[in-house]
GROMACS .gro file of C-alpha atoms in nm:
model
  264
    1MET     CA    1  -2.659  -0.911  -1.079
    2ASP     CA    2  -2.340  -0.732  -1.170
    3GLU     CA    3  -2.015  -0.843  -0.995
    4LEU     CA    4  -1.878  -0.454  -0.885
    5GLU     CA    5  -2.284  -0.446  -0.773
    6LYS     CA    6  -2.176  -0.755  -0.541
    7ILE     CA    7  -1.896  -0.596  -0.367
    8ARG     CA    8  -2.125  -0.370  -0.059
    9THR     CA    9  -1.839  -0.383   0.199
   10TYR     CA   10  -1.438  -0.327   0.082
   11VAL     CA   11  -1.218  -0.346   0.371
   12ALA     CA   12  -0.852  -0.247   0.344
   13ILE     CA   13  -0.581  -0.422   0.564
   14GLY     CA   14  -0.216  -0.355   0.581
   15ASP     CA   15   0.054  -0.129   0.705
   16SER     CA   16   0.176   0.241   0.591
   17PHE     CA   17   0.131   0.141   0.192
   18THR     CA   18  -0.245   0.068   0.280
   19GLU     CA   19  -0.291   0.389   0.517
   20GLY     CA   20  -0.212   0.602   0.276
   21LEU     CA   21   0.099   0.849   0.422
   22ASN     CA   22   0.118   1.181   0.256
   23ASP     CA   23  -0.141   1.181   0.037
   24PRO     CA   24  -0.386   1.413   0.244
   25TYR     CA   25  -0.702   1.511   0.151
   26PRO     CA   26  -0.718   1.883   0.081
   27GLY     CA   27  -0.719   2.088   0.312
   28GLU     CA   28  -0.643   1.845   0.583
   29ASP     CA   29  -0.302   1.760   0.585
   30ASP     CA   30  -0.327   1.555   0.917
   31ARG     CA   31  -0.591   1.337   0.728
   32PHE     CA   32  -0.462   1.040   0.471
   33ARG     CA   33  -0.610   0.964   0.190
   34GLY     CA   34  -0.439   0.726  -0.018
   35TRP     CA   35  -0.484   0.436  -0.278
   36ALA     CA   36  -0.720   0.236  -0.071
   37ASP     CA   37  -0.945   0.525   0.004
   38ARG     CA   38  -0.935   0.659  -0.384
   39LEU     CA   39  -1.010   0.250  -0.496
   40ALA     CA   40  -1.311   0.337  -0.260
   41GLU     CA   41  -1.426   0.573  -0.464
   42HIS     CA   42  -1.422   0.432  -0.758
   43LEU     CA   43  -1.592   0.118  -0.650
   44ALA     CA   44  -1.847   0.338  -0.491
   45GLU     CA   45  -1.959   0.496  -0.843
   46HIS     CA   46  -2.068   0.147  -0.980
   47SER     CA   47  -2.150   0.022  -0.585
   48PRO     CA   48  -2.389   0.255  -0.433
   49GLY     CA   49  -2.411   0.237  -0.051
   50LEU     CA   50  -2.074   0.109  -0.042
   51ARG     CA   51  -1.911   0.034   0.273
   52TYR     CA   52  -1.556   0.097   0.368
   53ALA     CA   53  -1.308   0.039   0.624
   54ASN     CA   54  -0.866   0.119   0.652
   55LEU     CA   55  -0.742  -0.081   0.894
   56ALA     CA   56  -0.391  -0.033   0.826
   57VAL     CA   57  -0.135   0.120   1.059
   58ARG     CA   58   0.175   0.235   0.953
   59GLY     CA   59   0.503   0.055   1.059
   60LYS     CA   60   0.337  -0.277   1.163
   61LEU     CA   61   0.511  -0.573   1.055
   62VAL     CA   62   0.306  -0.912   0.898
   63ARG     CA   63   0.256  -1.088   1.254
   64GLN     CA   64   0.104  -0.752   1.364
   65ILE     CA   65  -0.127  -0.714   1.121
   66VAL     CA   66  -0.268  -1.061   1.126
   67ASP     CA   67  -0.297  -1.050   1.495
   68ASP     CA   68  -0.426  -0.672   1.521
   69GLN     CA   69  -0.669  -0.622   1.169
   70VAL     CA   70  -0.763  -0.947   1.012
   71PRO     CA   71  -0.988  -1.061   1.353
   72ARG     CA   72  -1.154  -0.757   1.276
   73ALA     CA   73  -1.192  -0.783   0.910
   74VAL     CA   74  -1.322  -1.159   0.933
   75GLU     CA   75  -1.571  -1.020   1.185
   76LEU     CA   76  -1.687  -0.779   0.953
   77ARG     CA   77  -1.714  -1.017   0.653
   78PRO     CA   78  -1.646  -0.812   0.338
   79ASP     CA   79  -1.691  -0.879   0.019
   80LEU     CA   80  -1.367  -0.761  -0.081
   81VAL     CA   81  -1.052  -0.748   0.121
   82THR     CA   82  -0.702  -0.589   0.035
   83PHE     CA   83  -0.391  -0.726   0.166
   84CYS     CA   84  -0.065  -0.625   0.144
   85ALA     CA   85   0.215  -0.661   0.429
   86GLY     CA   86   0.563  -0.768   0.456
   87GLY     CA   87   0.787  -0.445   0.357
   88ASN     CA   88   0.824  -0.345   0.701
   89ASP     CA   89   0.936  -0.729   0.793
   90MET     CA   90   1.187  -0.733   0.469
   91ILE     CA   91   1.359  -0.403   0.584
   92ARG     CA   92   1.469  -0.565   0.898
   93PRO     CA   93   1.760  -0.765   0.961
   94GLY     CA   94   1.700  -1.156   1.007
   95ALA     CA   95   1.360  -1.159   0.824
   96ASP     CA   96   1.226  -1.512   0.691
   97PRO     CA   97   1.020  -1.483   0.398
   98ASP     CA   98   0.912  -1.875   0.430
   99ALA     CA   99   0.847  -1.813   0.804
  100LEU     CA  100   0.638  -1.469   0.674
  101ALA     CA  101   0.452  -1.695   0.434
  102VAL     CA  102   0.364  -1.939   0.637
  103VAL     CA  103   0.160  -1.664   0.886
  104PHE     CA  104   0.075  -1.496   0.544
  105ASP     CA  105  -0.107  -1.838   0.432
  106ASP     CA  106  -0.280  -1.892   0.760
  107ALA     CA  107  -0.476  -1.522   0.762
  108VAL     CA  108  -0.554  -1.540   0.364
  109ARG     CA  109  -0.716  -1.865   0.471
  110ARG     CA  110  -0.957  -1.718   0.741
  111LEU     CA  111  -1.017  -1.404   0.531
  112ARG     CA  112  -1.136  -1.621   0.225
  113ALA     CA  113  -1.361  -1.869   0.461
  114THR     CA  114  -1.592  -1.578   0.535
  115GLY     CA  115  -1.629  -1.578   0.150
  116SER     CA  116  -1.439  -1.263   0.124
  117ARG     CA  117  -1.312  -1.232  -0.246
  118VAL     CA  118  -0.937  -1.137  -0.166
  119VAL     CA  119  -0.663  -0.914  -0.316
  120VAL     CA  120  -0.266  -1.003  -0.264
  121PHE     CA  121  -0.015  -0.804  -0.328
  122THR     CA  122   0.368  -0.867  -0.392
  123GLY     CA  123   0.646  -0.660  -0.253
  124PHE     CA  124   0.823  -0.316  -0.509
  125ASP     CA  125   1.104  -0.477  -0.690
  126THR     CA  126   1.410  -0.292  -0.430
  127ARG     CA  127   1.681  -0.310  -0.722
  128GLY     CA  128   1.640   0.105  -0.771
  129LEU     CA  129   1.677   0.167  -0.371
  130ARG     CA  130   1.922   0.223  -0.147
  131SER     CA  131   2.071  -0.070  -0.025
  132GLY     CA  132   1.769  -0.233  -0.187
  133SER     CA  133   2.046  -0.517  -0.302
  134ARG     CA  134   2.081  -0.629   0.047
  135ILE     CA  135   1.706  -0.692   0.054
  136ARG     CA  136   1.675  -0.801  -0.281
  137GLY     CA  137   1.664  -1.120  -0.266
  138LYS     CA  138   1.474  -1.257   0.043
  139ALA     CA  139   1.223  -1.021  -0.124
  140ALA     CA  140   1.240  -1.169  -0.429
  141THR     CA  141   1.168  -1.478  -0.203
  142TYR     CA  142   0.866  -1.399  -0.008
  143ASN     CA  143   0.697  -1.250  -0.337
  144MET     CA  144   0.733  -1.612  -0.499
  145HIS     CA  145   0.534  -1.739  -0.207
  146LEU     CA  146   0.252  -1.505  -0.240
  147ARG     CA  147   0.207  -1.545  -0.561
  148ALA     CA  148   0.177  -1.926  -0.454
  149ILE     CA  149  -0.018  -1.793  -0.172
  150ALA     CA  150  -0.270  -1.660  -0.424
  151ASP     CA  151  -0.334  -1.930  -0.646
  152ARG     CA  152  -0.353  -2.181  -0.384
  153ARG     CA  153  -0.613  -1.978  -0.204
  154GLY     CA  154  -0.828  -1.845  -0.481
  155CYS     CA  155  -0.684  -1.430  -0.465
  156ALA     CA  156  -0.654  -1.192  -0.749
  157VAL     CA  157  -0.234  -1.089  -0.715
  158VAL     CA  158  -0.157  -0.670  -0.754
  159ASP     CA  159   0.225  -0.779  -0.864
  160LEU     CA  160   0.403  -0.451  -0.789
  161TRP     CA  161   0.763  -0.626  -0.867
  162SER     CA  162   0.723  -0.567  -1.204
  163LEU     CA  163   0.531  -0.208  -1.211
  164ARG     CA  164   0.803   0.006  -1.412
  165ILE     CA  165   0.604   0.302  -1.415
  166PHE     CA  166   0.675   0.404  -1.067
  167ASN     CA  167   1.017   0.406  -1.118
  168ASP     CA  168   1.020   0.805  -1.149
  169PRO     CA  169   1.068   0.968  -0.827
  170ARG     CA  170   0.723   1.149  -0.909
  171ALA     CA  171   0.516   0.820  -0.779
  172TRP     CA  172   0.691   0.833  -0.434
  173TYR     CA  173   0.703   1.159  -0.167
  174GLU     CA  174   1.059   1.301  -0.044
  175ASP     CA  175   1.089   0.998   0.194
  176ARG     CA  176   1.169   0.755  -0.083
  177LEU     CA  177   0.957   0.501   0.113
  178HIS     CA  178   0.644   0.615   0.031
  179LEU     CA  179   0.381   0.734  -0.288
  180SER     CA  180   0.333   1.035  -0.361
  181PRO     CA  181  -0.038   1.195  -0.405
  182GLU     CA  182  -0.004   1.143  -0.813
  183GLY     CA  183   0.150   0.762  -0.704
  184HIS     CA  184  -0.124   0.732  -0.497
  185ARG     CA  185  -0.369   0.826  -0.804
  186ARG     CA  186  -0.189   0.571  -1.024
  187MET     CA  187  -0.147   0.272  -0.791
  188ALA     CA  188  -0.546   0.304  -0.739
  189LEU     CA  189  -0.650   0.306  -1.096
  190PHE     CA  190  -0.385   0.045  -1.135
  191VAL     CA  191  -0.577  -0.189  -0.851
  192ALA     CA  192  -0.904  -0.110  -1.000
  193GLY     CA  193  -0.755  -0.272  -1.329
  194VAL     CA  194  -0.687  -0.592  -1.117
  195ILE     CA  195  -1.027  -0.643  -0.998
  196GLY     CA  196  -1.218  -0.527  -1.318
  197VAL     CA  197  -1.339  -0.177  -1.168
  198PRO     CA  198  -1.392   0.040  -1.484
  199VAL     CA  199  -1.202   0.357  -1.469
  200LYS     CA  200  -1.175   0.679  -1.709
  201ASP     CA  201  -0.735   0.780  -1.668
  202ASP     CA  202  -0.482   0.527  -1.720
  203TRP     CA  203  -0.218   0.467  -1.450
  204ARG     CA  204   0.014   0.340  -1.713
  205GLU     CA  205  -0.008   0.757  -1.870
  206PRO     CA  206   0.368   0.884  -1.953
  207TRP     CA  207   0.521   1.123  -1.737
  208PRO     CA  208   0.619   1.437  -1.836
  209PRO     CA  209   0.988   1.551  -1.939
  210LEU     CA  210   1.181   1.556  -1.618
  211ASP     CA  211   1.454   1.779  -1.617
  212PRO     CA  212   1.794   1.624  -1.514
  213ALA     CA  213   1.858   1.774  -1.107
  214ASP     CA  214   2.234   1.917  -1.098
  215TRP     CA  215   2.494   1.707  -0.863
  216LEU     CA  216   2.458   2.022  -0.592
  217THR     CA  217   2.106   1.993  -0.611
  218SER     CA  218   2.088   1.580  -0.547
  219ARG     CA  219   2.338   1.600  -0.299
  220ARG     CA  220   2.129   1.880  -0.098
  221GLU     CA  221   1.842   1.665  -0.146
  222ASP     CA  222   2.041   1.377   0.008
  223LEU     CA  223   2.156   1.525   0.329
  224HIS     CA  224   1.759   1.660   0.371
  225TRP     CA  225   1.655   1.257   0.317
  226ALA     CA  226   1.901   1.158   0.566
  227ARG     CA  227   1.807   1.445   0.826
  228ALA     CA  228   1.477   1.449   0.789
  229TYR     CA  229   1.366   1.067   0.757
  230LEU     CA  230   1.712   0.766   0.713
  231LEU     CA  231   1.826   0.920   1.116
  232PRO     CA  232   1.464   0.897   1.311
  233TRP     CA  233   1.420   0.598   1.175
  234ILE     CA  234   1.736   0.463   1.273
  235GLY     CA  235   1.638   0.590   1.586
  236ARG     CA  236   1.347   0.399   1.603
  237ARG     CA  237   1.492   0.091   1.538
  238ALA     CA  238   1.787   0.098   1.792
  239THR     CA  239   1.497   0.199   2.072
  240GLY     CA  240   1.231  -0.081   1.911
  241ARG     CA  241   0.997   0.187   1.846
  242SER     CA  242   0.733   0.246   1.554
  243SER     CA  243   0.610   0.509   1.358
  244GLY     CA  244   0.287   0.344   1.444
  245ASP     CA  245   0.330   0.283   1.804
  246GLY     CA  246  -0.015   0.426   1.991
  247ARG     CA  247  -0.238   0.440   1.683
  248GLY     CA  248  -0.541   0.301   1.541
  249PRO     CA  249  -0.662   0.242   1.229
  250LYS     CA  250  -0.825   0.535   1.035
  251ARG     CA  251  -1.119   0.405   0.935
  252PRO     CA  252  -1.186   0.083   1.178
  253THR     CA  253  -1.590   0.108   1.085
  254PRO     CA  254  -1.715   0.039   0.732
  255THR     CA  255  -1.851   0.348   0.626
  256GLU     CA  256  -1.973   0.497   0.241
  257PRO     CA  257  -1.639   0.660   0.120
  258ARG     CA  258  -1.613   1.021   0.066
  259ALA     CA  259  -1.756   1.163  -0.294
  260PRO     CA  260  -1.478   1.208  -0.545
  261GLU     CA  261  -1.550   1.529  -0.604
  262THR     CA  262  -1.505   1.630  -0.243
  263ALA     CA  263  -1.166   1.490  -0.250
  264THR     CA  264  -0.996   1.572  -0.607
   0.00000   0.00000   0.00000
């Protein structure tokens, strides 16, 4: 049997990156698609009857993902798991990448014990982000741990740190934290390549030329970003709240992904 045909159940776990924010299904502004849904669609083309669950919830930390999502993933005994966690931890003061790696490693061990094929994600290089230099060192340390865990546990690695095609601002939503629909599309293609899923398009396709924004337009965009996204984020941190509070996963039960022709 073809290796892809052996993938009968796919489970995605993680935070907002995997939940797929800012990539709504056509005509459904409150229902997000994201790279994991798109990856499931690519998989379904080669594995008819594929069942897909997405347990990711925005705002979650590594420990929360491991406590809330990993047991459910283990229970489902999927053939494929994508596991991306740690971004929300890294942007918080006092995050300890060494301690987080221990928690992550134990979760991977439990997932692999079910016979699941596990795909691990490193984080993006924060060099281009505002205040990114402040967390770049610990993010790099955490990424080194993730690669070592993947080697030790026999996992594939999606190396986001080295992706330069995502340096283009059009890969990102206006909140400057989550991928845009085009970013999600390219990410799904990239992950498909890592796990050996044939796809028609190329995530490395050059971006069309981008007209540089003038100084005044850039400052207006900065002001909008600060009011719409930065200040609410600071408010949540100050009060101990999370964007994921009270939310459950969008696809808690494995079902067949939507057909690509109905979700372009």
